[in-house]
Amino acid sequence: MSAHMLLAESGCHINADCAFPAPGLHSFDFKPIFSVGSFDFTKPMLLAVICTVIVVGFFWAAFRKPQLVPGKLQLIGEIGYNFVARSIALEVIGKKGTKFIPFLTSIFFFVWIMNIMELIPFAMFPATSRFAFPVALAALVWITYIFLAFKTHGFRGGIKNLVWLEGIPKALVPLIVVLEFLQNVILRPFTLAVRLWANMFAGHMLIVMFSVATWYLLTPSIMSGIAAGSFVVDVLMTALEVLITFLQAYIFTLLASIYISGSLEASH
């Protein structure tokens, strides 16, 4: 249950005998829906499963019987597919990116739907604000990136693709190799995961903060004016999150395509 729902049920206001229940890390923890041994199935896990079903179910329904003149569902599916194909895959990777369009489309819509759950009633939580989900997605991209580098260039060429720069002075080779290794093998998956997680974490925290503040300050007093201001900020933050949920899915998929493109090209 979300922090502001708990606050509403408790009836806690500024003129009541209770302190402001500031949201924090506890706002991202949920009691298990059920447990099997030491495994706890929580709300973020449920949302991830729901998002998976939505993405798989939608594209299966849209393309299971494709028509030359598409129906409404197929048309929406084609628009989404073509957006990722033209704006990301083919734009970044080129003709070689054709085979990766289904992979990138799946990533884009899965991340976007998980993000947008923050704005859906009763869900009201972005699963990507739990670090494990961005880490898993970044790991999937990283494994694909490393696999393609070695598959395309062989073992020696793959190593060269990851850590080598052409035309550098010999004295700088050890330093450049270390820096390239850190950048391509360590930092890329880390920053890919952190970027998505940090944005969704911060956005959800702000929305919860102003939602809780609006209810807490809503009393028959001058504080109601401040509560109204908090409500306006909450609405604006929610509207901004509509853009951010899409933008973060786009950036994540764009970076994934850049990494794939780099693994397919010869060492630089």
Coordinates of C-alpha atoms in Angstrom, one line a residue:
M1 CA 0.0 0.0 0.0
S2 CA 1.4 3.5 -0.9
A3 CA 2.5 6.0 1.7
H4 CA -0.2 8.5 1.0
M5 CA -3.0 5.8 1.2
L6 CA -1.7 4.9 4.6
L7 CA -1.7 8.5 5.6
A8 CA -5.3 9.0 4.4
E9 CA -6.5 5.9 6.3
S10 CA -4.8 7.1 9.5
G11 CA -6.4 10.5 9.3
C12 CA -3.1 12.2 10.2
H13 CA -3.1 16.0 9.7
I14 CA -0.9 18.8 10.9
N15 CA -3.4 19.7 13.7
A16 CA -3.7 16.1 14.9
D17 CA -1.3 14.5 17.3
C18 CA 1.0 13.1 14.7
A19 CA 4.2 14.2 13.0
F20 CA 4.7 14.5 9.3
P21 CA 5.3 11.0 7.9
A22 CA 8.0 11.9 5.5
P23 CA 8.5 9.3 2.7
G24 CA 11.8 7.6 2.5
L25 CA 13.3 4.3 1.5
H26 CA 10.5 2.6 3.4
S27 CA 8.1 3.9 0.7
F28 CA 9.7 1.5 -1.7
D29 CA 9.3 -1.6 0.5
F30 CA 6.2 -3.7 0.5
K31 CA 4.9 -6.6 2.6
P32 CA 5.0 -9.9 0.7
I33 CA 1.8 -10.8 -1.1
F34 CA 2.7 -14.4 -0.4
S35 CA 5.8 -16.3 0.5
V36 CA 7.2 -19.7 -0.5
G37 CA 9.9 -20.7 1.9
S38 CA 12.4 -17.8 2.0
F39 CA 11.1 -16.4 -1.3
D40 CA 8.7 -13.4 -0.9
F41 CA 6.5 -12.3 -3.8
T42 CA 6.0 -8.6 -3.5
K43 CA 4.0 -5.8 -5.3
P44 CA 7.0 -4.8 -7.6
M45 CA 7.3 -8.4 -8.7
L46 CA 3.6 -8.6 -9.4
L47 CA 3.8 -5.4 -11.5
A48 CA 6.7 -6.8 -13.4
V49 CA 4.7 -9.9 -14.2
I50 CA 1.7 -7.8 -15.2
C51 CA 3.9 -5.7 -17.5
T52 CA 5.3 -8.7 -19.1
V53 CA 1.9 -10.1 -19.8
I54 CA 0.7 -6.8 -21.2
V55 CA 3.7 -6.4 -23.6
V56 CA 3.7 -10.1 -24.7
G57 CA -0.1 -10.3 -24.9
F58 CA -0.5 -7.0 -26.8
F59 CA 2.1 -7.8 -29.5
W60 CA 0.8 -11.4 -29.8
A61 CA -2.7 -10.2 -30.3
A62 CA -1.6 -7.5 -32.7
F63 CA 0.4 -9.7 -35.0
R64 CA -0.9 -13.3 -34.6
K65 CA -3.0 -12.8 -37.8
P66 CA -1.5 -9.9 -39.6
Q67 CA -3.6 -8.3 -42.3
L68 CA -2.5 -6.3 -45.4
V69 CA -5.0 -3.7 -44.3
P70 CA -4.3 -3.6 -40.5
G71 CA -7.0 -3.4 -37.9
K72 CA -6.8 -1.0 -35.0
L73 CA -4.8 -3.3 -32.8
Q74 CA -2.3 -4.2 -35.5
L75 CA -2.0 -0.6 -36.6
I76 CA -1.1 0.5 -33.0
G77 CA 1.4 -2.4 -32.9
E78 CA 3.0 -1.4 -36.2
I79 CA 3.3 2.2 -35.1
G80 CA 5.1 1.2 -32.0
Y81 CA 7.3 -1.3 -33.8
N82 CA 8.2 1.2 -36.6
F83 CA 8.9 3.9 -34.0
V84 CA 11.6 1.7 -32.4
A85 CA 12.8 0.5 -35.8
R86 CA 13.2 3.8 -37.5
S87 CA 14.0 6.2 -34.6
I88 CA 16.4 3.9 -32.8
A89 CA 17.5 0.6 -34.4
L90 CA 18.0 1.6 -38.0
E91 CA 19.0 5.2 -37.1
V92 CA 21.8 4.0 -34.8
I93 CA 22.9 0.6 -36.0
G94 CA 22.0 0.9 -39.7
K95 CA 20.9 -2.0 -41.9
K96 CA 22.6 -4.4 -39.5
G97 CA 20.1 -3.3 -36.9
T98 CA 17.1 -5.0 -38.6
K99 CA 17.6 -8.3 -36.8
F100 CA 17.7 -6.5 -33.4
I101 CA 14.4 -4.6 -33.8
P102 CA 12.3 -7.2 -32.0
F103 CA 14.8 -7.2 -29.1
L104 CA 14.9 -3.4 -28.8
T105 CA 11.1 -3.1 -29.2
S106 CA 10.6 -5.6 -26.4
I107 CA 13.0 -3.6 -24.1
F108 CA 11.5 -0.2 -25.0
F109 CA 7.9 -1.2 -24.3
F110 CA 8.7 -3.3 -21.2
V111 CA 10.6 -0.5 -19.6
W112 CA 8.0 2.1 -20.6
I113 CA 5.1 0.0 -19.3
M114 CA 6.9 -0.7 -16.0
N115 CA 7.7 3.1 -15.7
I116 CA 4.1 4.2 -16.4
M117 CA 2.7 1.9 -13.7
E118 CA 3.6 4.8 -11.4
L119 CA 0.6 6.7 -12.9
I120 CA -1.9 3.9 -13.0
P121 CA -4.5 3.8 -10.2
F122 CA -4.0 1.0 -7.7
A123 CA -0.6 0.3 -9.1
M124 CA 1.0 3.7 -8.5
F125 CA 4.5 2.4 -8.3
P126 CA 7.2 2.1 -11.0
A127 CA 8.8 -1.3 -10.8
T128 CA 12.0 0.2 -12.2
S129 CA 12.5 2.3 -9.1
R130 CA 13.6 -1.0 -7.4
F131 CA 17.2 -1.3 -8.4
A132 CA 17.1 -5.1 -9.2
F133 CA 14.9 -4.6 -12.3
P134 CA 17.1 -2.0 -14.0
V135 CA 20.1 -4.2 -13.1
A136 CA 18.5 -7.2 -14.7
L137 CA 17.7 -5.3 -17.9
A138 CA 21.2 -3.7 -18.0
A139 CA 22.7 -7.2 -17.6
L140 CA 20.6 -8.5 -20.5
V141 CA 21.9 -5.6 -22.7
W142 CA 25.5 -6.1 -21.5
I143 CA 25.5 -9.8 -22.1
T144 CA 24.1 -9.2 -25.7
Y145 CA 26.8 -6.5 -26.2
I146 CA 29.7 -8.8 -25.1
F147 CA 28.3 -11.8 -26.9
L148 CA 28.0 -9.9 -30.2
A149 CA 31.5 -8.5 -29.9
F150 CA 33.1 -12.0 -29.6
K151 CA 30.7 -13.6 -32.1
T152 CA 31.3 -10.9 -34.7
H153 CA 35.1 -10.5 -34.3
G154 CA 36.3 -13.7 -32.7
F155 CA 38.1 -14.0 -29.4
R156 CA 41.1 -11.8 -30.2
G157 CA 39.0 -9.3 -32.2
G158 CA 36.4 -9.2 -29.4
I159 CA 39.0 -8.3 -26.9
K160 CA 40.4 -5.7 -29.2
N161 CA 36.9 -4.3 -29.8
L162 CA 36.4 -3.8 -26.0
V163 CA 39.8 -2.4 -24.9
W164 CA 41.8 -1.2 -27.9
L165 CA 42.2 2.2 -29.6
E166 CA 44.1 2.6 -32.8
G167 CA 46.9 5.1 -33.3
I168 CA 47.8 5.8 -29.7
P169 CA 51.4 6.2 -28.5
K170 CA 52.8 3.0 -27.1
A171 CA 53.5 4.6 -23.7
L172 CA 49.8 5.2 -23.3
V173 CA 48.6 1.7 -24.3
P174 CA 48.4 0.2 -20.7
L175 CA 46.5 3.3 -19.4
I176 CA 44.1 3.3 -22.4
V177 CA 43.5 -0.4 -22.2
V178 CA 42.6 -0.1 -18.5
L179 CA 40.3 2.9 -19.1
E180 CA 38.6 1.2 -22.1
F181 CA 38.0 -1.9 -20.1
L182 CA 36.5 0.0 -17.2
Q183 CA 34.3 2.0 -19.6
N184 CA 33.1 -0.8 -21.8
V185 CA 32.9 -3.7 -19.4
I186 CA 32.3 -2.2 -16.0
L187 CA 30.8 1.3 -16.3
R188 CA 28.4 0.8 -19.2
P189 CA 26.1 -1.7 -17.5
F190 CA 26.4 0.2 -14.2
T191 CA 25.5 3.6 -15.6
L192 CA 22.7 2.1 -17.8
A193 CA 21.1 0.6 -14.7
V194 CA 21.6 3.6 -12.4
R195 CA 20.3 6.1 -15.0
L196 CA 16.9 4.4 -15.2
W197 CA 16.7 3.6 -11.6
A198 CA 17.7 7.0 -10.2
N199 CA 15.2 8.9 -12.4
M200 CA 12.3 6.7 -11.6
F201 CA 13.2 6.5 -7.9
A202 CA 13.5 10.3 -7.6
G203 CA 10.3 10.9 -9.6
H204 CA 8.3 8.6 -7.4
M205 CA 9.7 10.0 -4.3
L206 CA 8.7 13.5 -5.3
I207 CA 5.2 12.5 -6.2
V208 CA 4.8 10.7 -2.9
M209 CA 6.2 13.6 -1.0
F210 CA 3.8 16.2 -2.4
S211 CA 0.9 13.8 -2.2
V212 CA 1.5 13.2 1.5
A213 CA 2.1 16.9 2.2
T214 CA -1.2 17.8 0.5
W215 CA -3.2 15.5 2.7
Y216 CA -1.2 16.3 5.9
L217 CA -1.7 20.1 5.4
L218 CA -5.3 19.9 4.3
T219 CA -7.1 21.3 7.4
P220 CA -9.7 24.1 8.0
S221 CA -6.9 26.7 8.5
I222 CA -4.5 28.8 6.6
M223 CA -2.5 25.6 6.0
S224 CA -5.1 24.7 3.4
G225 CA -3.6 27.3 1.1
I226 CA -0.2 25.6 1.4
A227 CA -1.9 22.3 0.8
A228 CA -3.4 23.7 -2.4
G229 CA 0.1 24.7 -3.5
S230 CA 1.4 21.3 -2.7
F231 CA -1.4 19.8 -4.7
V232 CA -0.6 21.9 -7.8
V233 CA 3.0 20.9 -7.6
D234 CA 1.9 17.3 -7.3
V235 CA -0.2 17.6 -10.4
L236 CA 2.7 19.2 -12.3
M237 CA 5.1 16.6 -11.2
T238 CA 2.7 13.8 -12.3
A239 CA 2.4 15.5 -15.7
L240 CA 6.2 15.7 -15.9
E241 CA 6.5 12.0 -15.0
V242 CA 4.3 11.1 -18.1
L243 CA 7.1 12.5 -20.2
I244 CA 9.9 11.1 -18.1
T245 CA 8.5 7.5 -18.2
F246 CA 8.6 7.6 -22.0
L247 CA 12.0 9.4 -22.1
Q248 CA 13.7 7.0 -19.8
A249 CA 12.5 4.0 -21.9
Y250 CA 13.7 5.8 -25.0
I251 CA 17.1 6.6 -23.5
F252 CA 17.6 3.0 -22.2
T253 CA 16.8 1.5 -25.6
L254 CA 18.9 4.1 -27.5
L255 CA 21.9 3.3 -25.3
A256 CA 21.3 -0.4 -25.8
S257 CA 21.3 0.1 -29.6
I258 CA 24.5 2.2 -29.3
Y259 CA 26.3 -0.6 -27.4
I260 CA 25.1 -3.2 -30.0
S261 CA 26.3 -1.0 -32.8
G262 CA 29.7 -0.7 -31.1
S263 CA 30.0 -4.4 -30.7
L264 CA 29.3 -5.0 -34.5
E265 CA 31.9 -2.5 -35.7
A266 CA 35.6 -3.1 -36.0
S267 CA 37.8 -1.8 -33.1
H268 CA 38.5 1.9 -33.2

